[in-house]
Coordinates of C-alpha atoms in Angstrom, one line a residue:
M1 CA 121.2 100.9 47.4
K2 CA 117.7 101.6 46.0
L3 CA 116.3 105.1 46.6
L4 CA 112.8 105.7 47.7
S5 CA 110.4 107.0 45.1
L6 CA 109.1 110.5 45.5
V7 CA 105.7 109.2 46.4
A8 CA 107.1 106.9 49.1
A9 CA 109.2 109.7 50.4
C10 CA 106.2 112.0 50.6
I11 CA 104.3 109.3 52.5
L12 CA 107.2 109.0 55.1
V13 CA 107.2 112.8 55.6
S14 CA 103.5 113.0 56.0
T15 CA 103.5 110.3 58.7
G16 CA 106.1 112.0 60.8
I17 CA 109.4 110.2 59.9
D18 CA 111.4 113.4 59.4
A19 CA 113.4 113.2 62.5
K20 CA 117.0 114.5 62.7
T21 CA 117.7 111.8 65.3
F22 CA 115.8 108.6 66.0
L23 CA 113.7 109.0 69.1
F24 CA 112.2 106.0 70.9
P25 CA 109.5 105.9 72.1
T26 CA 108.4 108.7 69.8
P27 CA 107.3 111.8 71.5
Q28 CA 103.7 113.2 71.1
E29 CA 104.9 116.4 69.4
V30 CA 108.3 117.2 67.9
E31 CA 109.2 120.3 65.9
W32 CA 112.7 120.1 64.5
S33 CA 114.7 123.3 64.1
G34 CA 117.0 122.1 61.4
T35 CA 120.2 122.9 63.3
K36 CA 122.7 121.1 65.5
A37 CA 124.6 122.6 68.4
T38 CA 127.9 121.4 69.7
L39 CA 127.9 120.5 73.4
S40 CA 130.1 122.7 75.5
K41 CA 132.9 121.0 77.4
N42 CA 131.6 122.8 80.4
F43 CA 128.0 121.5 79.9
R44 CA 125.9 122.1 83.0
F45 CA 122.7 121.0 84.6
E46 CA 121.0 123.9 86.4
G47 CA 117.9 124.1 88.6
I48 CA 117.8 120.5 89.7
Q49 CA 116.1 120.2 93.1
N50 CA 115.5 116.4 93.3
K51 CA 118.0 113.8 94.3
H52 CA 116.8 111.3 91.7
V53 CA 117.0 113.9 88.9
K54 CA 120.4 115.0 90.0
S55 CA 121.6 111.4 90.0
A56 CA 120.0 110.8 86.6
A57 CA 121.6 113.9 85.1
N58 CA 125.0 112.7 86.1
R59 CA 124.3 109.2 84.8
Y60 CA 123.0 110.4 81.5
W61 CA 125.9 112.7 81.0
D62 CA 128.4 109.9 81.6
M63 CA 126.3 107.7 79.2
I64 CA 126.3 110.3 76.5
K65 CA 130.0 110.7 76.6
K66 CA 130.6 107.0 76.6
E67 CA 128.3 105.9 73.9
R68 CA 129.1 108.8 71.5
W69 CA 126.2 107.6 69.4
T70 CA 126.3 107.3 65.6
P71 CA 123.2 105.8 64.1
V72 CA 123.6 102.3 62.6
Q73 CA 120.3 102.6 60.7
V74 CA 120.5 104.7 57.6
A75 CA 117.6 107.1 57.5
T76 CA 115.5 107.3 54.3
D77 CA 114.6 110.9 55.2
N78 CA 117.7 112.8 56.3
P79 CA 117.6 116.5 55.3
P80 CA 120.6 118.6 55.9
V81 CA 121.2 120.0 59.4
K82 CA 123.1 123.3 59.9
A83 CA 125.6 123.8 62.6
T84 CA 124.9 126.6 65.1
K85 CA 127.6 129.2 65.9
N86 CA 126.9 128.9 69.6
K87 CA 127.4 125.8 71.7
L88 CA 124.8 124.2 73.9
K89 CA 125.9 125.1 77.4
G90 CA 123.5 123.1 79.5
I91 CA 120.0 122.3 80.5
N92 CA 117.9 124.5 82.8
F93 CA 115.4 122.4 84.7
Q94 CA 112.0 123.9 85.7
V95 CA 110.1 121.3 87.8
V96 CA 106.9 122.2 89.6
N97 CA 106.8 119.4 92.1
N98 CA 110.1 117.9 93.2
S99 CA 108.6 115.8 96.0
A100 CA 105.7 114.1 94.4
K101 CA 105.0 110.5 95.5
L102 CA 105.8 108.0 92.9
D103 CA 102.5 106.2 92.4
M104 CA 99.8 105.5 89.9
G105 CA 98.6 108.7 88.3
I106 CA 101.8 110.7 88.7
D107 CA 102.3 113.3 86.0
E108 CA 105.1 112.2 83.7
S109 CA 104.7 115.0 81.1
Y110 CA 107.5 117.2 80.1
S111 CA 108.6 119.7 77.4
L112 CA 112.1 120.1 76.1
I113 CA 113.4 123.0 74.1
V114 CA 116.8 122.7 72.6
P115 CA 117.1 126.2 71.0
E116 CA 118.1 126.4 67.4
E117 CA 120.9 128.9 68.1
G118 CA 122.4 127.0 71.0
G119 CA 122.7 128.4 74.5
Y120 CA 120.7 126.6 77.2
A121 CA 118.1 123.9 76.7
T122 CA 115.0 124.1 78.9
L123 CA 113.4 121.1 80.4
R124 CA 110.0 121.7 82.0
A125 CA 108.0 119.1 83.9
K126 CA 105.2 119.1 86.5
T127 CA 107.0 116.4 88.6
W128 CA 110.5 115.1 89.0
V129 CA 109.4 111.9 87.1
G130 CA 108.6 114.0 84.1
A131 CA 112.1 115.4 84.3
L132 CA 113.5 111.9 84.2
R133 CA 111.5 111.2 81.0
G134 CA 112.8 114.4 79.4
L135 CA 116.4 113.5 80.2
E136 CA 116.0 110.2 78.4
T137 CA 114.7 112.1 75.3
F138 CA 117.5 114.6 75.5
S139 CA 120.1 111.8 75.6
Q140 CA 118.7 110.5 72.3
L141 CA 119.1 113.9 70.6
I142 CA 122.9 113.7 71.1
L143 CA 125.1 112.2 68.3
A144 CA 128.8 112.1 67.7
D145 CA 130.0 114.4 65.0
G146 CA 133.7 113.8 64.5
D147 CA 135.4 114.5 67.8
K148 CA 132.5 116.5 69.0
L149 CA 129.1 115.8 70.5
V150 CA 126.2 117.6 69.0
A151 CA 122.5 118.0 70.0
H152 CA 119.9 118.2 67.2
T153 CA 117.8 121.1 68.2
A154 CA 114.0 120.7 68.6
T155 CA 111.0 121.7 70.6
I156 CA 109.3 118.6 72.1
K157 CA 106.1 118.3 74.1
D158 CA 105.5 114.8 75.4
S159 CA 103.4 112.8 77.8
P160 CA 102.4 109.2 78.1
T161 CA 99.2 107.9 76.6
Y162 CA 98.8 105.4 79.4
G163 CA 100.0 105.7 83.0
H164 CA 100.7 102.0 83.5
R165 CA 103.5 100.7 81.2
G166 CA 105.0 97.6 82.6
I167 CA 106.9 94.3 82.5
L168 CA 105.7 91.3 84.4
L169 CA 108.7 89.3 85.8
D170 CA 108.2 85.8 87.1
T171 CA 110.9 84.9 89.7
S172 CA 109.4 81.6 90.8
R173 CA 110.1 79.2 87.9
H174 CA 113.7 80.5 87.8
F175 CA 115.4 82.8 90.3
F176 CA 116.8 86.1 89.0
S177 CA 119.7 87.7 90.7
V178 CA 119.2 91.2 92.1
E179 CA 121.7 92.5 89.6
S180 CA 119.7 91.1 86.7
I181 CA 116.6 92.7 88.0
L182 CA 118.3 96.1 88.3
R183 CA 119.5 95.8 84.7
I184 CA 115.9 95.1 83.6
L185 CA 114.9 98.3 85.5
D186 CA 117.6 100.3 83.7
A187 CA 116.3 99.1 80.4
Q188 CA 112.8 99.9 81.3
S189 CA 113.8 103.5 82.1
Y190 CA 115.5 103.9 78.7
N191 CA 112.1 102.9 77.2
K192 CA 110.0 105.1 79.5
M193 CA 108.3 102.1 81.1
N194 CA 107.3 102.8 84.7
V195 CA 106.0 99.5 86.3
L196 CA 107.8 96.3 87.3
H197 CA 105.1 93.8 88.1
W198 CA 106.9 91.4 90.3
H199 CA 105.3 87.9 90.1
A200 CA 107.4 86.8 93.0
T201 CA 106.0 83.4 94.0
D202 CA 104.3 80.5 92.4
S203 CA 104.0 76.7 92.7
Q204 CA 107.5 75.9 91.7
S205 CA 109.3 77.9 94.4
W206 CA 108.8 80.6 97.1
P207 CA 111.9 82.8 96.9
L208 CA 110.5 85.9 98.8
Y209 CA 111.4 86.1 102.5
F210 CA 108.6 87.2 104.9
K211 CA 109.4 88.2 108.4
S212 CA 106.0 87.0 109.5
H213 CA 106.5 83.6 107.9
P214 CA 110.2 82.8 107.2
E215 CA 109.3 79.1 106.9
L216 CA 107.9 79.8 103.4
S217 CA 111.2 80.6 101.8
D218 CA 113.2 78.4 104.2
K219 CA 111.4 75.4 102.8
G220 CA 109.9 76.6 99.6
A221 CA 112.8 78.3 97.9
Y222 CA 115.1 76.3 95.5
S223 CA 118.0 77.0 97.9
S224 CA 119.1 79.4 100.6
K225 CA 121.0 81.3 97.9
E226 CA 117.8 81.8 95.9
V227 CA 115.9 83.9 98.3
Y228 CA 115.2 87.7 98.2
S229 CA 116.1 89.1 101.6
P230 CA 114.6 92.3 103.0
S231 CA 117.7 94.2 101.9
D232 CA 117.4 92.8 98.4
V233 CA 113.8 93.9 98.2
K234 CA 114.7 97.4 99.5
K235 CA 117.5 97.6 96.9
I236 CA 115.2 96.8 94.1
I237 CA 112.5 99.2 95.2
S238 CA 115.0 102.0 95.8
H239 CA 116.7 101.5 92.4
A240 CA 113.3 101.4 90.7
E241 CA 112.2 104.6 92.4
S242 CA 115.4 106.4 91.4
L243 CA 114.3 105.7 87.8
G244 CA 110.7 106.6 88.2
I245 CA 109.6 103.0 88.2
R246 CA 106.9 101.6 90.5
V247 CA 107.2 98.0 91.8
V248 CA 103.9 96.2 92.1
L249 CA 104.0 92.9 94.0
E250 CA 101.9 89.9 93.0
I251 CA 101.3 87.1 95.5
D252 CA 99.3 84.7 93.3
M253 CA 96.5 82.8 95.1
P254 CA 94.7 80.5 95.7
A255 CA 96.1 78.5 92.8
H256 CA 99.9 78.7 91.9
T257 CA 100.6 78.1 95.5
A258 CA 102.0 74.5 95.7
S259 CA 105.3 75.8 97.2
I260 CA 103.4 76.8 100.3
G261 CA 102.9 73.0 100.9
E262 CA 106.6 72.6 101.6
S263 CA 106.0 74.4 104.9
H264 CA 102.2 74.2 105.4
P265 CA 101.0 70.9 103.9
D266 CA 97.8 71.2 105.9
L267 CA 96.8 74.2 103.9
I268 CA 97.3 72.7 100.4
L269 CA 95.0 70.4 98.5
C270 CA 96.1 67.9 95.8
G271 CA 99.7 68.7 96.4
Q272 CA 100.6 65.0 96.2
E273 CA 98.7 64.4 93.0
F274 CA 100.2 64.1 89.5
W275 CA 99.7 67.6 88.0
A276 CA 98.0 66.9 84.6
A277 CA 94.4 66.6 85.9
Y278 CA 94.7 69.2 88.7
A279 CA 96.8 72.1 87.6
A280 CA 97.7 74.2 84.5
E281 CA 101.3 72.9 84.8
P282 CA 103.4 71.0 87.3
P283 CA 103.3 70.8 90.2
A284 CA 99.7 70.5 91.4
G285 CA 98.6 72.1 94.6
Q286 CA 96.4 75.0 95.6
L287 CA 95.3 76.6 98.8
N288 CA 92.3 75.1 100.7
P289 CA 89.9 78.1 100.5
I290 CA 87.7 77.2 103.5
L291 CA 90.2 77.0 106.3
N292 CA 90.8 79.7 108.8
G293 CA 94.4 78.9 108.7
T294 CA 94.6 79.7 105.0
Y295 CA 93.1 83.1 105.7
D296 CA 95.4 83.7 108.6
L297 CA 98.4 83.0 106.4
I298 CA 97.2 85.1 103.5
H299 CA 96.3 88.1 105.7
D300 CA 99.8 88.1 107.2
L301 CA 101.4 88.0 103.8
I302 CA 99.2 90.7 102.4
S303 CA 99.8 92.9 105.4
E304 CA 103.5 92.6 105.4
S305 CA 103.7 93.0 101.6
T306 CA 101.7 96.2 101.5
D307 CA 103.8 97.6 104.4
I308 CA 107.0 97.1 102.4
F309 CA 105.9 97.9 98.9
P310 CA 104.8 101.5 98.7
D311 CA 102.7 101.4 95.6
T312 CA 98.9 101.9 95.8
L313 CA 98.4 98.7 93.8
F314 CA 98.7 95.2 95.1
H315 CA 98.2 92.1 92.9
S316 CA 96.5 89.1 94.5
G317 CA 96.6 86.9 91.4
G318 CA 93.5 84.6 91.1
D319 CA 94.2 82.9 87.8
E320 CA 93.9 79.3 86.6
I321 CA 91.9 77.7 89.4
N322 CA 91.3 74.0 89.0
S323 CA 88.0 73.1 90.7
D324 CA 88.6 69.4 90.3
C325 CA 91.5 69.7 92.7
W326 CA 89.2 71.1 95.4
E327 CA 86.5 68.7 94.8
L328 CA 88.7 65.8 95.8
D329 CA 88.4 67.0 99.4
Q330 CA 85.5 65.9 101.5
G331 CA 85.5 69.1 103.5
I332 CA 85.1 71.1 100.3
Q333 CA 82.2 68.9 99.3
D334 CA 80.5 69.4 102.6
Y335 CA 81.1 73.1 102.5
M336 CA 79.5 73.3 99.0
K337 CA 76.5 71.3 100.2
A338 CA 76.0 73.4 103.4
N339 CA 76.2 76.7 101.4
K340 CA 74.1 75.3 98.5
F341 CA 77.0 76.0 96.0
S342 CA 76.5 74.3 92.7
S343 CA 80.3 74.3 91.9
A344 CA 83.6 74.6 93.7
K345 CA 84.0 77.8 91.6
D346 CA 81.5 79.4 93.9
I347 CA 84.0 78.9 96.7
W348 CA 86.6 80.5 94.5
F349 CA 84.4 83.6 94.0
E350 CA 83.6 83.8 97.7
F351 CA 87.3 83.5 98.5
T352 CA 88.3 86.2 96.0
N353 CA 85.7 88.6 97.4
N354 CA 87.0 88.0 100.9
I355 CA 90.6 88.7 99.9
L356 CA 89.6 91.8 98.0
N357 CA 87.7 93.1 101.0
F358 CA 90.7 92.5 103.2
I359 CA 93.0 94.4 100.8
T360 CA 90.7 97.4 100.5
T361 CA 89.7 97.7 104.2
K362 CA 92.8 96.6 106.1
T363 CA 95.6 97.8 103.9
K364 CA 94.0 100.7 102.1
K365 CA 95.5 99.4 98.8
R366 CA 93.8 99.0 95.5
P367 CA 93.7 95.4 94.4
I368 CA 94.5 93.9 91.0
I369 CA 93.3 90.4 89.9
W370 CA 93.7 88.4 86.8
E371 CA 90.5 88.3 84.7
D372 CA 89.8 84.6 85.4
P373 CA 87.5 85.0 88.5
I374 CA 85.2 87.4 86.4
K375 CA 85.6 85.4 83.2
D376 CA 84.4 82.3 84.9
G377 CA 81.3 83.9 86.5
G378 CA 82.2 85.9 89.6
S379 CA 81.3 89.5 90.4
Y380 CA 83.6 91.9 92.3
P381 CA 83.8 95.5 93.5
K382 CA 84.3 97.9 90.6
D383 CA 87.4 99.5 92.1
T384 CA 89.2 96.2 91.5
V385 CA 91.7 96.5 88.6
V386 CA 91.5 93.6 86.1
Q387 CA 94.5 92.3 84.3
V388 CA 93.4 90.8 81.0
W389 CA 95.2 88.0 79.2
V390 CA 92.5 86.2 77.3
N391 CA 89.5 88.4 76.6
P392 CA 89.4 91.8 74.9
P393 CA 89.8 94.6 77.5
G394 CA 86.5 96.1 76.6
T395 CA 84.8 93.0 78.2
Y396 CA 85.7 94.4 81.6
T397 CA 85.8 98.2 81.0
A398 CA 82.1 97.7 80.0
L399 CA 81.5 96.2 83.5
G400 CA 83.1 99.3 85.1
H401 CA 86.6 97.8 85.9
D402 CA 89.8 99.6 85.0
V403 CA 92.0 97.3 83.0
I404 CA 95.7 96.4 82.4
V405 CA 96.2 94.8 79.0
S406 CA 98.4 91.7 78.8
N407 CA 96.8 89.8 75.9
Y408 CA 98.8 86.6 75.6
D409 CA 98.5 86.6 71.8
Y410 CA 100.5 89.8 71.7
F411 CA 102.3 90.4 75.0
Y412 CA 103.5 87.1 76.3
L413 CA 107.2 87.1 75.4
D414 CA 107.9 83.5 76.5
C415 CA 105.7 82.0 73.9
G416 CA 106.9 80.1 70.9
H417 CA 109.9 78.3 72.4
G418 CA 108.5 74.8 72.2
G419 CA 107.3 72.6 75.0
W420 CA 109.0 71.8 78.3
V421 CA 107.1 69.0 79.9
G422 CA 109.1 65.8 80.1
N423 CA 108.7 62.5 78.2
D424 CA 106.6 64.0 75.5
E425 CA 106.5 61.6 72.5
R426 CA 104.7 64.1 70.3
Y427 CA 108.0 65.3 69.1
I428 CA 108.6 62.0 67.3
S429 CA 107.8 62.4 63.7
P430 CA 107.2 58.9 62.2
T431 CA 107.9 59.8 58.6
Q432 CA 110.1 62.9 59.4
V433 CA 108.0 64.9 57.0
E434 CA 104.7 66.8 57.5
T435 CA 101.5 64.7 57.2
S436 CA 97.9 65.3 58.0
E437 CA 98.4 63.2 61.1
D438 CA 101.5 65.0 62.2
L439 CA 101.1 68.8 62.3
F440 CA 102.5 69.2 65.8
N441 CA 106.1 69.6 64.6
Y442 CA 105.3 71.3 61.3
G443 CA 103.7 74.7 61.7
G444 CA 101.9 73.6 64.8
S445 CA 102.5 74.7 68.4
G446 CA 105.5 72.6 68.9
G447 CA 104.4 72.1 72.5
S448 CA 104.2 75.9 73.3
W449 CA 100.6 76.5 74.4
C450 CA 100.7 80.1 73.3
A451 CA 102.7 79.7 70.1
P452 CA 103.8 81.4 67.9
F453 CA 106.7 83.6 69.0
K454 CA 105.5 87.1 69.4
T455 CA 107.4 89.3 67.0
W456 CA 108.0 93.0 67.6
Q457 CA 105.8 93.7 64.5
R458 CA 102.9 91.7 66.1
I459 CA 103.3 93.5 69.4
Y460 CA 103.5 96.9 67.7
S461 CA 100.3 96.2 65.8
F462 CA 98.1 95.9 68.9
D463 CA 95.5 98.6 69.0
M464 CA 95.0 99.6 72.6
T465 CA 91.7 101.4 71.8
Y466 CA 90.1 98.6 69.8
G467 CA 86.7 97.6 71.3
I468 CA 86.8 100.2 74.0
N469 CA 83.6 102.2 74.2
K470 CA 84.0 105.8 75.2
N471 CA 80.9 105.5 77.4
D472 CA 82.5 102.6 79.5
T473 CA 82.8 103.5 83.1
G474 CA 86.1 101.5 83.3
K475 CA 89.2 102.6 81.4
V476 CA 92.4 101.1 80.1
L477 CA 95.2 102.0 82.6
G478 CA 97.8 100.7 80.3
G479 CA 99.6 97.5 79.5
E480 CA 102.3 95.0 80.5
V481 CA 104.4 92.5 78.6
A482 CA 104.8 89.3 80.5
I483 CA 107.9 87.1 80.7
W484 CA 106.9 83.9 82.4
A485 CA 110.0 82.0 83.4
E486 CA 109.4 78.3 82.7
Q487 CA 112.0 78.5 79.9
T488 CA 113.6 81.9 80.8
S489 CA 116.3 82.7 83.3
E490 CA 118.7 85.6 83.9
H491 CA 121.1 84.1 81.4
V492 CA 118.7 84.8 78.5
I493 CA 116.4 87.5 79.9
D494 CA 117.9 90.4 77.9
G495 CA 117.2 88.8 74.6
R496 CA 113.7 87.6 75.6
L497 CA 112.7 91.1 76.7
W498 CA 114.5 93.4 74.3
P499 CA 113.9 94.8 71.8
R500 CA 110.3 93.4 71.7
S501 CA 109.4 95.1 75.0
S502 CA 110.4 98.4 73.3
A503 CA 107.7 97.9 70.7
A504 CA 105.2 97.5 73.5
A505 CA 106.7 100.5 75.3
E506 CA 106.0 102.8 72.3
V507 CA 102.4 101.5 72.1
Y508 CA 101.9 102.3 75.8
W509 CA 103.7 105.6 75.8
S510 CA 103.0 107.1 72.4
G511 CA 99.7 105.3 71.8
S512 CA 98.3 103.4 68.9
Y513 CA 97.5 106.7 67.1
D514 CA 99.4 110.0 66.8
N515 CA 97.8 113.3 67.9
K516 CA 96.4 113.7 64.4
G517 CA 94.5 110.4 64.6
N518 CA 96.9 108.5 62.2
R519 CA 97.5 104.9 63.1
R520 CA 101.1 104.2 64.1
T521 CA 102.5 101.3 62.0
V522 CA 105.4 99.0 61.7
K523 CA 106.4 100.9 58.5
T524 CA 106.7 104.3 60.2
A525 CA 108.4 102.9 63.3
S526 CA 110.8 100.4 61.8
E527 CA 113.9 102.7 61.2
R528 CA 113.6 104.1 64.7
F529 CA 113.1 100.7 66.2
Y530 CA 116.0 99.1 64.4
D531 CA 118.4 101.8 65.5
W532 CA 117.1 101.7 69.0
T533 CA 118.0 98.0 69.2
Y534 CA 121.6 98.9 68.5
R535 CA 121.5 101.7 71.0
L536 CA 120.2 99.4 73.7
Q537 CA 123.1 97.1 73.0
A538 CA 125.5 100.0 73.4
R539 CA 124.0 100.7 76.8
G540 CA 124.7 97.2 78.0
I541 CA 121.4 95.5 77.2
Q542 CA 121.9 92.4 75.2
A543 CA 118.9 92.9 72.9
E544 CA 118.5 90.3 70.3
P545 CA 118.8 91.2 66.6
T546 CA 115.8 91.6 64.5
Q547 CA 117.3 91.7 61.0
P548 CA 120.7 91.3 59.3
K549 CA 122.7 94.5 59.8
Y550 CA 122.8 94.7 56.0
C551 CA 119.1 95.7 56.0
H552 CA 119.8 98.6 58.3
T553 CA 122.6 100.0 56.1
H554 CA 120.5 99.5 53.0
P555 CA 117.0 100.9 53.9
G556 CA 114.2 99.3 52.0
A557 CA 116.3 96.5 50.5
C558 CA 114.9 93.9 52.9
D559 CA 111.2 95.0 52.7
L560 CA 108.6 92.5 51.7
N561 CA 107.5 94.7 48.9
D562 CA 109.7 96.9 46.6
P563 CA 109.5 100.4 48.1
N564 CA 110.1 102.0 44.6
I565 CA 106.8 100.6 43.3

């Protein structure tokens, strides 16, 4: 095994890779004491006054004892750690607000002191959610040491850079069992992610039951077994809350709604047309935006959704409208003429403003929309949150909108798996070698519109601050990775999400820069990231491998460039 040069070692130390254990996502401030304390067999949690924190403490204690973690990744910087004479007896919790409502803006900061001489650790937090985040960090300080468990002592001060750190899960293209969703939530909590953006419905199926309109899932779901009942929804929201995770529902509209046509064909246009000219993907069909019946249905769905889902945010979609679909309808053409609209997009902008007004005035929620209605020319109230997937986030913060970043070139985790539309002869390579006429199968997209595959290194390299003017009246709330489910189901979801979502989680929690202004890089994160992948696997999350295990037991040996030069 090659050793790092003195220069390289100094670089690692100067950039903060001097941890006694690998912490992920990395805290904002860590001061290592250089000692390790054996955990007492009578280890106790004291001062807990919140049911979720109590449950989490018991859960983490069981996990710590079960995983008895020994790092797989060999650290390039691993100074000696002295054992304390005194054992670590427990954690004393000091939480200011044990009844804070889990919602956007909740304080997740914490400090954790594991004293260098043993005794009791102290976990301070302003809210019970911050205590949950501190517990996760504490669990990562614990390693197996022979037949003992030891805590590496440190003083940690930590808080998220961004308050919105999420995963978008699409349950329309493929149905995900409740159990698989709960496992996603568990993995999110390990990574200090705090939002599940539930893209529940789309053109392919309508799996979410609504009491006000049971016919939608009765006729629009793939089957009666692939429907989320009220008890399922309650279970998901409850489990998420116990982990300090918010569930934000999205009902996409007016496009991505063909499944509504199974029960309300009178409200859907071009639902019987072949998809290619009238939709981003099959099947075609989008709501008729000028009918009173359309608004009646949507108002019912929004009202019921916002009664059930407690979060302040509600996502009304709004992406990928195909105006050609609408313009097939004579009623739309007459409406455009009567209102002197130059394009069917003007009806889209009007529709969007009407929906946003209903959300803000009738439900008292704050709406999110995809960027498309603004990108294509519309103007909307500034309290509307914009989720960006194409343009740089500064495009919209400059307009006064708060933004959630989901740039498809970095954060779409379904990309790079080839095409999925049927009867596609582009895969036939006439000479079976690359030619100037046949690039599709040789370094091209291979049918994936958003190729290539987004590696963890690419995700980690995204700078959340780039192009954001400090004088912008809008701000970046945070980010989300998206797992669209055309080619993803619960059978492969763990590997599609993890560990790549962990890379995003550190960008969202720790920030693109440390508190000294140094850019966080793949180089400084890699050892922690690689070991974290193994730890996720030990916790029951089937994270996909990122390198041969050899590389992790021989640090530097698999680098692109010789670390000794």
